[in-house]
PDB file of C-alpha atoms in Angstrom:
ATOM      1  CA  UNK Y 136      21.699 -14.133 -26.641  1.00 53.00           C
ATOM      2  CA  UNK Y 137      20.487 -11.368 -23.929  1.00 57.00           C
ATOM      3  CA  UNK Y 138      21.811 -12.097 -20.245  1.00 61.00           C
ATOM      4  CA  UNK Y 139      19.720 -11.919 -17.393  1.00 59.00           C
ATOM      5  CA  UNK Y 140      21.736  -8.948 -15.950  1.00 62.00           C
ATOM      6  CA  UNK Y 141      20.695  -7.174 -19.424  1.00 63.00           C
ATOM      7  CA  UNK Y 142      17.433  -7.932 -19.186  1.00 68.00           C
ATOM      8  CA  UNK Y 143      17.251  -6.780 -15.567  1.00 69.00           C
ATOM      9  CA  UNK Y 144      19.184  -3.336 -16.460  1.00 69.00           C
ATOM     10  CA  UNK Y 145      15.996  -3.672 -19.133  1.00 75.00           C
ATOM     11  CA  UNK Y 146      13.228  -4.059 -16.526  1.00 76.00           C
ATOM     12  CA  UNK Y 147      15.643  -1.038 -14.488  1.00 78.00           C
ATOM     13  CA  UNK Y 148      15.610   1.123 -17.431  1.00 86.00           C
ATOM     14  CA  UNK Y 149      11.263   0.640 -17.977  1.00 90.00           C
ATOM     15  CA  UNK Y 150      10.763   0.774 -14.105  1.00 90.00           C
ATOM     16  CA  UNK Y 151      12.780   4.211 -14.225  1.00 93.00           C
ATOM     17  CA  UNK Y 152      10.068   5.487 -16.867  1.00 96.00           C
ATOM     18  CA  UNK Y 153       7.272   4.435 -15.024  1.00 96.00           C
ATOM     19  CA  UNK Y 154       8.609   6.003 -12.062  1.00 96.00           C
ATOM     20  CA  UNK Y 155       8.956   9.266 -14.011  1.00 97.00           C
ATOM     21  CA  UNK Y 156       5.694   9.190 -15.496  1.00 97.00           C
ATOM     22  CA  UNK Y 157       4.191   8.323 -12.162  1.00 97.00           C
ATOM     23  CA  UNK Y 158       5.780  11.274 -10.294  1.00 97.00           C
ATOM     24  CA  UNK Y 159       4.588  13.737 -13.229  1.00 98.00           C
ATOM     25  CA  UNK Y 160       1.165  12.425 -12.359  1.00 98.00           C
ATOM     26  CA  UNK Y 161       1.153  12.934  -8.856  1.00 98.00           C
ATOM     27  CA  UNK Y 162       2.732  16.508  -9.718  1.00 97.00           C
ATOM     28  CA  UNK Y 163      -0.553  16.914 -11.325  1.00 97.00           C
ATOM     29  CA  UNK Y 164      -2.765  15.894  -8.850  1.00 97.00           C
ATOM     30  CA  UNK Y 165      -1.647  17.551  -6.271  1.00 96.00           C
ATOM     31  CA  UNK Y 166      -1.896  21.059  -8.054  1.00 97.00           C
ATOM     32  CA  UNK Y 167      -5.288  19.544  -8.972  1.00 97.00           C
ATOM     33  CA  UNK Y 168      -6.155  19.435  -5.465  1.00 96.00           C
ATOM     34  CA  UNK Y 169      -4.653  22.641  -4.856  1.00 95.00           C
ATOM     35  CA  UNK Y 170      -6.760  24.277  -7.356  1.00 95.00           C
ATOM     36  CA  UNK Y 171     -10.323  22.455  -7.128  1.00 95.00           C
ATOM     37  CA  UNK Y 172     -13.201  24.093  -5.957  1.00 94.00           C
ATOM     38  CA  UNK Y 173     -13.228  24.825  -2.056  1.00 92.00           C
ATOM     39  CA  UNK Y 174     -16.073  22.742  -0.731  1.00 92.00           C
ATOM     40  CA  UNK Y 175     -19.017  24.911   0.435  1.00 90.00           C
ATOM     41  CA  UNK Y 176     -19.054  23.123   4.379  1.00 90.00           C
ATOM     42  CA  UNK Y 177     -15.883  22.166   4.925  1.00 90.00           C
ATOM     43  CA  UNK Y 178     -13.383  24.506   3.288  1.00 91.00           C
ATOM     44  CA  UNK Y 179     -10.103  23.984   2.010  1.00 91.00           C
ATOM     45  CA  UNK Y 180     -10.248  20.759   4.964  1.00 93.00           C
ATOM     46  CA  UNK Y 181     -12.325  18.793   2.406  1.00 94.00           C
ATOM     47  CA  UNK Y 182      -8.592  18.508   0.230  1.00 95.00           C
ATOM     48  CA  UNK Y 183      -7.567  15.860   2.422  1.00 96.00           C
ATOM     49  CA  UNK Y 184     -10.145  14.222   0.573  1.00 96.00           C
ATOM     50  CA  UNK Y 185      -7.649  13.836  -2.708  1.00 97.00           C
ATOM     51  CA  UNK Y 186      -5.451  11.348  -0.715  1.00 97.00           C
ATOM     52  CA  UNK Y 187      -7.704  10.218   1.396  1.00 97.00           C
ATOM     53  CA  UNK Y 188      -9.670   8.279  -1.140  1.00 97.00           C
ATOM     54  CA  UNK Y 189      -6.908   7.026  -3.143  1.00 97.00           C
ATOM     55  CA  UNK Y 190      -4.925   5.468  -0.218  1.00 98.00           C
ATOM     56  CA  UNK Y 191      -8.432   3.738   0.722  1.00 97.00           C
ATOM     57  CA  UNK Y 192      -9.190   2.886  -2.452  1.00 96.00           C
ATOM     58  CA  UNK Y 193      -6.175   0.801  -3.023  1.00 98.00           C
ATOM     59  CA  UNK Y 194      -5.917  -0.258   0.819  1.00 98.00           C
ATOM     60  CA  UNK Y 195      -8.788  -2.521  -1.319  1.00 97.00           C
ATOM     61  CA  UNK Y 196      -7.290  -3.585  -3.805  1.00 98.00           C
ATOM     62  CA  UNK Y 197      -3.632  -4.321  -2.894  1.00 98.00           C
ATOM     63  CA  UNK Y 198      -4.880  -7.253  -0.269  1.00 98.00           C
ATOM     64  CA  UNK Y 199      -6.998  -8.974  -3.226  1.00 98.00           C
ATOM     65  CA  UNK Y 200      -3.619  -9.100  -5.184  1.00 98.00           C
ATOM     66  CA  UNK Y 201      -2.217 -10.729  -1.401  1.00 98.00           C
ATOM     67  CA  UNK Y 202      -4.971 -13.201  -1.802  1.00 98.00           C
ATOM     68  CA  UNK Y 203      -4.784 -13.987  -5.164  1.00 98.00           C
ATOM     69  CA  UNK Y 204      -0.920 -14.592  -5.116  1.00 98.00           C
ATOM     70  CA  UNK Y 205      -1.446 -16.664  -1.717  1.00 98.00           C
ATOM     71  CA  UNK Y 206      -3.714 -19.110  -3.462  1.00 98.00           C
ATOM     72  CA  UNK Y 207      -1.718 -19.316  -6.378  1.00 98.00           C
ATOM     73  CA  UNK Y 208       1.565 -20.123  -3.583  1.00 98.00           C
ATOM     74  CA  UNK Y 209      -0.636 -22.921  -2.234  1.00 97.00           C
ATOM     75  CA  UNK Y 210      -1.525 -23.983  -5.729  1.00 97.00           C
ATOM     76  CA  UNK Y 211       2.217 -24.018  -6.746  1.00 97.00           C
ATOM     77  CA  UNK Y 212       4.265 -25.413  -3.756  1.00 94.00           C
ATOM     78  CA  UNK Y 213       3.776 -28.544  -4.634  1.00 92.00           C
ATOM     79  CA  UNK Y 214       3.713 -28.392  -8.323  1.00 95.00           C
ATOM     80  CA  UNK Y 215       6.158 -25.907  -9.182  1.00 96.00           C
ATOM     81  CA  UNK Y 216       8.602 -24.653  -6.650  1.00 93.00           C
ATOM     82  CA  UNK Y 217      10.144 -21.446  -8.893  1.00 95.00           C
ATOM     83  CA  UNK Y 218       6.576 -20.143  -9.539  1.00 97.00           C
ATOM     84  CA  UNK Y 219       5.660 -20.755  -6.003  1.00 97.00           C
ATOM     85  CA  UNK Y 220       8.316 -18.736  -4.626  1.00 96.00           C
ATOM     86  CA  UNK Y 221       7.249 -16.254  -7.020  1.00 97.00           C
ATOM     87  CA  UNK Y 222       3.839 -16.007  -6.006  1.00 98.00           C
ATOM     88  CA  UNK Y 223       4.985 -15.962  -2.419  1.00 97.00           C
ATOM     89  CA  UNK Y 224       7.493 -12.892  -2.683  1.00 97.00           C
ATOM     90  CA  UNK Y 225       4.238 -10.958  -4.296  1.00 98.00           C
ATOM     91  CA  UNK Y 226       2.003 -11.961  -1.718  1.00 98.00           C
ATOM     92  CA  UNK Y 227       4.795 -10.504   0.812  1.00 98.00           C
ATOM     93  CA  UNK Y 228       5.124  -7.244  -1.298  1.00 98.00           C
ATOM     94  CA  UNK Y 229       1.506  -6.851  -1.291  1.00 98.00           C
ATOM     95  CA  UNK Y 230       0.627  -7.344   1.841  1.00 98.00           C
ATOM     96  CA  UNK Y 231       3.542  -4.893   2.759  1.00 98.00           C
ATOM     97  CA  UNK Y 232       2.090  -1.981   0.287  1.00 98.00           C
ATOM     98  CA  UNK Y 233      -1.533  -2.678   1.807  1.00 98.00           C
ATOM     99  CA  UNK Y 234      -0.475  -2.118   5.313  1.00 98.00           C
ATOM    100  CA  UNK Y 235       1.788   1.554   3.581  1.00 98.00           C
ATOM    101  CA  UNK Y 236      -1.695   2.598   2.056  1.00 98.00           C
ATOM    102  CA  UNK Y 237      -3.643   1.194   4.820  1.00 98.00           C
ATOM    103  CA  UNK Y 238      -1.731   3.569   7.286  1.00 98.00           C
ATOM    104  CA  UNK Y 239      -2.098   6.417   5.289  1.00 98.00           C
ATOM    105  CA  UNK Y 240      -5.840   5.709   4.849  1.00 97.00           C
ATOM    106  CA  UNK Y 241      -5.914   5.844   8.667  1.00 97.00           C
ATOM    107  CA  UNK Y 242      -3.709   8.227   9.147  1.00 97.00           C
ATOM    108  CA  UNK Y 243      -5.624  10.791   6.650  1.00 97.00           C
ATOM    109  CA  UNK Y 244      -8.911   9.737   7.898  1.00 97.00           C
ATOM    110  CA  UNK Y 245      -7.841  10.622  11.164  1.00 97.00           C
ATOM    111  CA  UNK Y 246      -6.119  14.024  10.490  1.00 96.00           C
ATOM    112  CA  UNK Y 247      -9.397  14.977   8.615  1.00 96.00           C
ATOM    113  CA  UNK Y 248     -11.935  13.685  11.541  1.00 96.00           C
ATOM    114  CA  UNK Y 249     -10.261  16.091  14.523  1.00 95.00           C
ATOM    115  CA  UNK Y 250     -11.487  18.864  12.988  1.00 95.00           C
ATOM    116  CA  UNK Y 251     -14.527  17.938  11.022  1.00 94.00           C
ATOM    117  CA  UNK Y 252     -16.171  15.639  14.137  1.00 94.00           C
ATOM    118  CA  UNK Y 253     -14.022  16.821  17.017  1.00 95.00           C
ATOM    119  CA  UNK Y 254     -12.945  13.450  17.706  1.00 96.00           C
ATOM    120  CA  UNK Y 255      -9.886  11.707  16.517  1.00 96.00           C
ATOM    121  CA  UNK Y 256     -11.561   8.213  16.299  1.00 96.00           C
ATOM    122  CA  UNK Y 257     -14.767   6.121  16.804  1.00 95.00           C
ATOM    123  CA  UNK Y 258     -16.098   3.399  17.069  1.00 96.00           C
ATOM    124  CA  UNK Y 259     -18.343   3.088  13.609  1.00 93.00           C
ATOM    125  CA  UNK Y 260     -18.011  -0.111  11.644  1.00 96.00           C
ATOM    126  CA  UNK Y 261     -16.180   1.534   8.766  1.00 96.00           C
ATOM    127  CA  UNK Y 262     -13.283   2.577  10.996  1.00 97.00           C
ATOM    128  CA  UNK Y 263     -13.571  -0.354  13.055  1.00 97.00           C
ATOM    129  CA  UNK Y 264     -13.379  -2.674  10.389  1.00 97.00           C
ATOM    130  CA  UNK Y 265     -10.769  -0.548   8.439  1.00 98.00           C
ATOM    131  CA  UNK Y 266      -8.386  -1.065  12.004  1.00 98.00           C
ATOM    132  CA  UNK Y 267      -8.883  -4.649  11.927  1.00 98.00           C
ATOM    133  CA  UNK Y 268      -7.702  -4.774   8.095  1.00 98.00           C
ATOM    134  CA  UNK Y 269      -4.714  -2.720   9.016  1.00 98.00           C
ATOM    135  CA  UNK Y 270      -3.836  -5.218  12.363  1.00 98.00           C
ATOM    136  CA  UNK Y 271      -4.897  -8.596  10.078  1.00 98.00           C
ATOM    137  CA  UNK Y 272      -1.727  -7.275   7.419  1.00 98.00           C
ATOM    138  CA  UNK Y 273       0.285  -5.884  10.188  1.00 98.00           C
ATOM    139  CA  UNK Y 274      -0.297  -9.537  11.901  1.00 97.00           C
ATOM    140  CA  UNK Y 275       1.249 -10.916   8.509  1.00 98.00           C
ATOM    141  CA  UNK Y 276       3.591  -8.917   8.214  1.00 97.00           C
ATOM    142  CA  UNK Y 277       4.959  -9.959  11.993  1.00 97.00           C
ATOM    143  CA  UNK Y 278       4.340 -13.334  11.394  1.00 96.00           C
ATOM    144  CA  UNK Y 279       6.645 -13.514   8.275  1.00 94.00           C
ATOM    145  CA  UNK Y 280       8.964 -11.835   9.927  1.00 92.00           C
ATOM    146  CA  UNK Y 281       9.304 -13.942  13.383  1.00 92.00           C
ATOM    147  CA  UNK Y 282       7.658 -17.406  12.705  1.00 88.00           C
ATOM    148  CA  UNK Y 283      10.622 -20.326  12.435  1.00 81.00           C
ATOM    149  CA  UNK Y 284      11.738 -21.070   8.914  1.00 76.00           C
ATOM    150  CA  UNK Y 285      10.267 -23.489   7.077  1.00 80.00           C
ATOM    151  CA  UNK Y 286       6.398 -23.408   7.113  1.00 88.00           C
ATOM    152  CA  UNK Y 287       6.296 -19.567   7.474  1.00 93.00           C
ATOM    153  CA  UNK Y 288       4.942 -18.995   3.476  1.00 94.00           C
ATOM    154  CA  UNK Y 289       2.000 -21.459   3.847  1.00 95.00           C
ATOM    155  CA  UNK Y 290       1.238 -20.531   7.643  1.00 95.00           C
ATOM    156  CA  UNK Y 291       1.025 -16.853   5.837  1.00 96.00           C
ATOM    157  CA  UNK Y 292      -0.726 -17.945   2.469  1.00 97.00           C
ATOM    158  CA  UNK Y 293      -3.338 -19.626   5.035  1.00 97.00           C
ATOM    159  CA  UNK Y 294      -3.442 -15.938   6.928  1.00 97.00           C
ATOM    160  CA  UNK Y 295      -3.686 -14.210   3.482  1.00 97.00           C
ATOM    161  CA  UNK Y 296      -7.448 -16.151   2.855  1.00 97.00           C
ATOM    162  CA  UNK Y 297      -8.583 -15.175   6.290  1.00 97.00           C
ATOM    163  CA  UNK Y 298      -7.901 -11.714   6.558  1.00 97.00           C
ATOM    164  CA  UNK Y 299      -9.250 -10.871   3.043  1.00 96.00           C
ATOM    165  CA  UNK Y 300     -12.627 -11.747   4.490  1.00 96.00           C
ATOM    166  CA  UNK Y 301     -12.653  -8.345   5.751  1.00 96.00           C
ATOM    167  CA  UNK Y 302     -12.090  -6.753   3.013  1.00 96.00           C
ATOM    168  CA  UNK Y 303     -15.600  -6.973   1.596  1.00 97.00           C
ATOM    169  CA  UNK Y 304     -17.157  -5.899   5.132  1.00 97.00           C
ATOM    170  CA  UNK Y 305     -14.840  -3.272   5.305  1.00 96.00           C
ATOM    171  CA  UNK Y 306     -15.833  -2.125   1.460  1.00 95.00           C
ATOM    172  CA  UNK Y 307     -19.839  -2.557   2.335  1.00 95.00           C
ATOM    173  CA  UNK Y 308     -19.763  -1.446   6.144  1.00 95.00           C
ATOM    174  CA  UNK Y 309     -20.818   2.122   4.993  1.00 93.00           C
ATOM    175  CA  UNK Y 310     -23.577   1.018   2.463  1.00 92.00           C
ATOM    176  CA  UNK Y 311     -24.806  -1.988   5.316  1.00 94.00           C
ATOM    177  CA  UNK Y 312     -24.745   0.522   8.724  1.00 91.00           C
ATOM    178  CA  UNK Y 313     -25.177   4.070   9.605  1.00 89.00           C
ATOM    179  CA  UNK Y 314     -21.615   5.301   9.919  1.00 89.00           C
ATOM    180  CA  UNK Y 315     -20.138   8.518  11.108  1.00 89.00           C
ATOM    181  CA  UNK Y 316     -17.820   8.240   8.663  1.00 91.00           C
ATOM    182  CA  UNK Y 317     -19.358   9.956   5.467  1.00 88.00           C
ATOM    183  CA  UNK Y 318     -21.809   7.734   2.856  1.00 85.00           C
ATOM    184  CA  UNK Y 319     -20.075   6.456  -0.492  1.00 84.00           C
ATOM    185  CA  UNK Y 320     -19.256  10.024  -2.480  1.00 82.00           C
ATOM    186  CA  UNK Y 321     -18.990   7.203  -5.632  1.00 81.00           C
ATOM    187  CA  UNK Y 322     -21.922   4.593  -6.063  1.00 74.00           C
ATOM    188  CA  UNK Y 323     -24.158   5.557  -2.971  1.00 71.00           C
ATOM    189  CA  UNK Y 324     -27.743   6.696  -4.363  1.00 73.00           C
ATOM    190  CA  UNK Y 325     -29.204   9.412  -5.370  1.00 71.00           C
ATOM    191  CA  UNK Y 326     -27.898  11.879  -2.839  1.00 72.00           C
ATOM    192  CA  UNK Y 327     -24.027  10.709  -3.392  1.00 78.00           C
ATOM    193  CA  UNK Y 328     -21.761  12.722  -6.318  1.00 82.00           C
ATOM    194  CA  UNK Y 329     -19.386  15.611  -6.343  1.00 87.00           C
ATOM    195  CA  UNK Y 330     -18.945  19.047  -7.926  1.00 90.00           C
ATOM    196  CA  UNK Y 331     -17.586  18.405 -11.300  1.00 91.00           C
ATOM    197  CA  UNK Y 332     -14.917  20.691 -10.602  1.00 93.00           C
ATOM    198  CA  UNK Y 333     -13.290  18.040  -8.086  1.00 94.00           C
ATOM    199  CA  UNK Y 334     -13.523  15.232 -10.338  1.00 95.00           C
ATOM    200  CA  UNK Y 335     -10.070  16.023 -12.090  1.00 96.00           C
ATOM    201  CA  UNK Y 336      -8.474  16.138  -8.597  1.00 96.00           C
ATOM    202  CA  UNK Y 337      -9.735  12.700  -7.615  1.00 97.00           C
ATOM    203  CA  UNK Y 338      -8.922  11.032 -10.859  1.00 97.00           C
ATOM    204  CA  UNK Y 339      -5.358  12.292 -11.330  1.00 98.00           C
ATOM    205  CA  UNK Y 340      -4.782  11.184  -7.515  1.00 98.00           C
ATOM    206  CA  UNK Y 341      -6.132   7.977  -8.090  1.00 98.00           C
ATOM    207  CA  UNK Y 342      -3.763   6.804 -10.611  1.00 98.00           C
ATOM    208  CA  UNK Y 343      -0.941   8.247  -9.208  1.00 98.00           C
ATOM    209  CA  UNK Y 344      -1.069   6.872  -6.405  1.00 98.00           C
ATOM    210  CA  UNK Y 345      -2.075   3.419  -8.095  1.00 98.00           C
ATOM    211  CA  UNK Y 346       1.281   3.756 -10.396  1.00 98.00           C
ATOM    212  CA  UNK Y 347       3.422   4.922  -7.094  1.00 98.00           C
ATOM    213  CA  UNK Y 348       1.995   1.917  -5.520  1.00 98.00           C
ATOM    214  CA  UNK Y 349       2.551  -0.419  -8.538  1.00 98.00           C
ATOM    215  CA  UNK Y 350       5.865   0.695  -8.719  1.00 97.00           C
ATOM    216  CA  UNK Y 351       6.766   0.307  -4.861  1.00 98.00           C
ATOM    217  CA  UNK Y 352       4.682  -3.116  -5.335  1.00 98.00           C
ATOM    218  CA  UNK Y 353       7.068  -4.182  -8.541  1.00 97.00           C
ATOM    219  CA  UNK Y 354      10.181  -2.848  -6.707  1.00 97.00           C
ATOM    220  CA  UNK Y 355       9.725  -5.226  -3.654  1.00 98.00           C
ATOM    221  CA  UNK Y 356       9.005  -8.064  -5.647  1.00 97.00           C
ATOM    222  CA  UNK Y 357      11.877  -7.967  -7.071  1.00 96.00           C
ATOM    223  CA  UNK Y 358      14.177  -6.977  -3.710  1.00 97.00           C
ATOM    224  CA  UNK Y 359      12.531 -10.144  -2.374  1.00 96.00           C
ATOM    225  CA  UNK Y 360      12.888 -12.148  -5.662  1.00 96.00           C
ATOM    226  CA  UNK Y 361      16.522 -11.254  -5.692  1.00 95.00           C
ATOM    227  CA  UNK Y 362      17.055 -12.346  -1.604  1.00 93.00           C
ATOM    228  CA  UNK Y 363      15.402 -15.649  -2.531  1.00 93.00           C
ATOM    229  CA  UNK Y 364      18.074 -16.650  -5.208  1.00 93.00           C
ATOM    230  CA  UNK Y 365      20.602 -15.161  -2.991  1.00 91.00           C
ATOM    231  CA  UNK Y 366      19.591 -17.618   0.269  1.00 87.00           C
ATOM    232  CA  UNK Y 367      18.889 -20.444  -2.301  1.00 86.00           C
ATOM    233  CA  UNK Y 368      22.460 -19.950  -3.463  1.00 86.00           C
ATOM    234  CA  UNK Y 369      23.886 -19.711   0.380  1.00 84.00           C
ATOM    235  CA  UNK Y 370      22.106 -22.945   0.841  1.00 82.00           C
ATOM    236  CA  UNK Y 371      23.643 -24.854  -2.300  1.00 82.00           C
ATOM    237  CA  UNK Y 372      27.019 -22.668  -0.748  1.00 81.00           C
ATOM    238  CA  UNK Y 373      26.701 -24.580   2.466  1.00 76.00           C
ATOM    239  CA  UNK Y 374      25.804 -28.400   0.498  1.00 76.00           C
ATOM    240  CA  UNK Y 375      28.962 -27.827  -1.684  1.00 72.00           C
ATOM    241  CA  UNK Y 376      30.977 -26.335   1.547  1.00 59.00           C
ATOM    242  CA  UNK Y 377      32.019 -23.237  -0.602  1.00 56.00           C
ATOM    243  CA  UNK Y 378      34.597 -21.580   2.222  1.00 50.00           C
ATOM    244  CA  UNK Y 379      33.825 -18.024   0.497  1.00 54.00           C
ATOM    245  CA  UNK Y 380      29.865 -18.019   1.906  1.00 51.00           C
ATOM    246  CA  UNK Y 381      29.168 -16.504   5.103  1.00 51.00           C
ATOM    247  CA  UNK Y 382      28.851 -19.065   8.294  1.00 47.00           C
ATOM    248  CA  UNK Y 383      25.454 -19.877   8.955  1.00 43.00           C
ATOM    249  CA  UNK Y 384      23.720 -17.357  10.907  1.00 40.00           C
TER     250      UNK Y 384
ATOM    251  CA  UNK L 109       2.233  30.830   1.564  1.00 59.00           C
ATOM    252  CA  UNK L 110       1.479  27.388   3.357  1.00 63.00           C
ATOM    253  CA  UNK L 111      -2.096  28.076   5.419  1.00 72.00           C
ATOM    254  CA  UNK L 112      -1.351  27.233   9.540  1.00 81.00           C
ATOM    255  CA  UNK L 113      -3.252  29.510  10.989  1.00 85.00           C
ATOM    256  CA  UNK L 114      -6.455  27.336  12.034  1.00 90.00           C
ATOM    257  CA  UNK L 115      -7.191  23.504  13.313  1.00 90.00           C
ATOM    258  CA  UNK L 116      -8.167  22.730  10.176  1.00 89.00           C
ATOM    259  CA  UNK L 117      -5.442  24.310   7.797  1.00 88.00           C
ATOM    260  CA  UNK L 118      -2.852  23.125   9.992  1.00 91.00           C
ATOM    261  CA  UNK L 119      -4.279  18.992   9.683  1.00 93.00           C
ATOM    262  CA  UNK L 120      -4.597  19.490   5.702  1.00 92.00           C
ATOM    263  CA  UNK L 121      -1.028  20.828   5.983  1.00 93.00           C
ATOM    264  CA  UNK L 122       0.027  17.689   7.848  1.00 94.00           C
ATOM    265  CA  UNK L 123      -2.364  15.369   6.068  1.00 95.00           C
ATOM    266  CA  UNK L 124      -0.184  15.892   3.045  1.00 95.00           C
ATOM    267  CA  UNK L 125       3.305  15.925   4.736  1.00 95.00           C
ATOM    268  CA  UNK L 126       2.128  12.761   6.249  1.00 96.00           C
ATOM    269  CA  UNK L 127       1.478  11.087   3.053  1.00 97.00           C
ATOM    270  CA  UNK L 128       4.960  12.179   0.858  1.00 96.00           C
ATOM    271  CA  UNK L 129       7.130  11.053   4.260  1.00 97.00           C
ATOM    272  CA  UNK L 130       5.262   7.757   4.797  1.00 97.00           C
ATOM    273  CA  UNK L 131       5.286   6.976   0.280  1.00 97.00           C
ATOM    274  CA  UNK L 132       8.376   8.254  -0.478  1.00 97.00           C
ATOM    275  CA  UNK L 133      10.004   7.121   3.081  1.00 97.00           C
ATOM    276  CA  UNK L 134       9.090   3.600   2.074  1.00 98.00           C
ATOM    277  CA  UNK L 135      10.088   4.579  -1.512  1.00 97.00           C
ATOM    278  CA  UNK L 136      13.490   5.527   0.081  1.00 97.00           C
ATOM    279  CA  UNK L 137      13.875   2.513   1.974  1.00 97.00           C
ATOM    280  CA  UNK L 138      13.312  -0.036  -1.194  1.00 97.00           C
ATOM    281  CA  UNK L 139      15.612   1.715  -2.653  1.00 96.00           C
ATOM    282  CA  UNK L 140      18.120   1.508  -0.002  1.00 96.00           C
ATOM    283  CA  UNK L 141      17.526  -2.549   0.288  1.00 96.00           C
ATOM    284  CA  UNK L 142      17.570  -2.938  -3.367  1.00 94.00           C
ATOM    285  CA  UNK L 143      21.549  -2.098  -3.339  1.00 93.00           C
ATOM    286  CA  UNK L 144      22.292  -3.717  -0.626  1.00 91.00           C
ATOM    287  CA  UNK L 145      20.615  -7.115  -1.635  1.00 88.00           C
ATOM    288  CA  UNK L 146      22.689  -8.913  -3.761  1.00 76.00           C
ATOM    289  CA  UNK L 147      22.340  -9.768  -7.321  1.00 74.00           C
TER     290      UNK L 147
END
């Protein structure tokens, strides 16, 4: 027979790996970076580029796994209550990681516009709608956080199918309207590409940062996983007036 | 040598300072909550 507090030093002991491996990675794309040709315009600027496009990247794909574990919580809450809990401590820990690579997407973009453009920010509907995915997960996020008990996962699953409507504007707005922000490098026509030499640098940044951010995503599943048992447990406390749980807060 | 002479070496310097705080800050942090949540 295999406890659940072996198998969880079991999930510890793989998560540990990963977290090695994913570290050795990043290791590697960053001297990647380092070492990639400068870019003829630009200059050594362009690097930002590396972590940049990663962090946007998966500012993409982290809310789709938001949606899809919202729908699944709507699904499941009245079917299935330990599989809808599950699927609602994901959604939380993805929309959490999207608004961490979100930032940095911003945060990058910005740091990288100052000096190419001048400007720290406009208007354009790539950054526009990029802001407005960042505020719709931020809005999530604060809404988890302060709405009363009890209707707070399906007020937020509901959320979760609204503000992934923007991620497909946000993922088209440069292929739909002149932007100042640059045309897709990947994808975009003709004219789109880069120097061979940089395409180690993206790539090894690109799955780093997607196994740090599967990681971080797997790590606050659980933390949340592991707070749900624990207030599920207070509650059955309180039912069976245990004397040795906290007083309700 | 890190490059901080000019605008632009000075915003990749802090692009990438930016990025390891904000991951491994938040990396940090979940690891912080995991030991303090209990089992």
């Amino acid at each position: 027979m295999v406890s659940e507090r072996q198998t969880s030093a079991g999930r510890g002991g793989w998560g540990l790996v990963w977290l090695g491996l994913t570290l050795a990675v990043l290791v590697m794309g960053f001297v990647k970076a380092m070492t990639a040709p400068t870019e003829a315009t630009m200059g050594n600027l362009q690097r930002i580029f590396y972590y940049h496009l990663p962090h946007a990247i998966l500012s993409f794909v982290f809310p789709y796994l938001n949606l899809a574990a919202s729908l699944l919580y709507l699904w499941w809450r009245g079917r299935n209550r330990e599989l809808a809990l599950a699927a609602d401590a994901f959604a939380l820990a993805s929309a959490e990681v999207t608004v961490l690579y979100a930032s940095i997407g911003l945060t990058t973009g910005m740091l990288w516009a100052r000096p190419a453009w001048g400007i720290w920010w406009t208007w354009d509907a790539r950054l526009t709608t990029f802001l407005l995915l960042w505020l719709l997960y931020v809005s999530y996020l604060l809404l988890r956080q302060f709405s009363a008990a009890g209707q707070t996962a399906v007020i937020s699953a509901v959320l979760a199918i609204f503000a992934a409507v923007d991620i497909p504007i946000c993922y088209m707005s440069i292929r739909w309207w002149r932007t100042q922000h640059p045309a897709p490098v990947f994808g975009g026509g003709a004219d789109s590409g880069i120097d061979p030499g940089m395409v180690p640098a993206v790539l090894w940044n690109v799955v780093g940062w997607a196994m740090w951010g599967t990681f971080v995503l797997g790590l606050r599943y659980a933390i949340e996983r592991r707070r749900q048992r624990q207030s599920a447990e207070d509650a059955l406390g309180y039912l069976g007036g245990d004397p040795s749980l906290p007083e309700a807060r | 040598m890190i490059p901080f002479h000019t605008l632009s070496e000075r915003h990749l310097v802090y692009a990438y300072c930016a990025v390891w705080l904000l991951q491994f800050g938040y990396g940090a942090w979940l690891a912080v909550q995991w030991r303090k949540t209990r089992r």
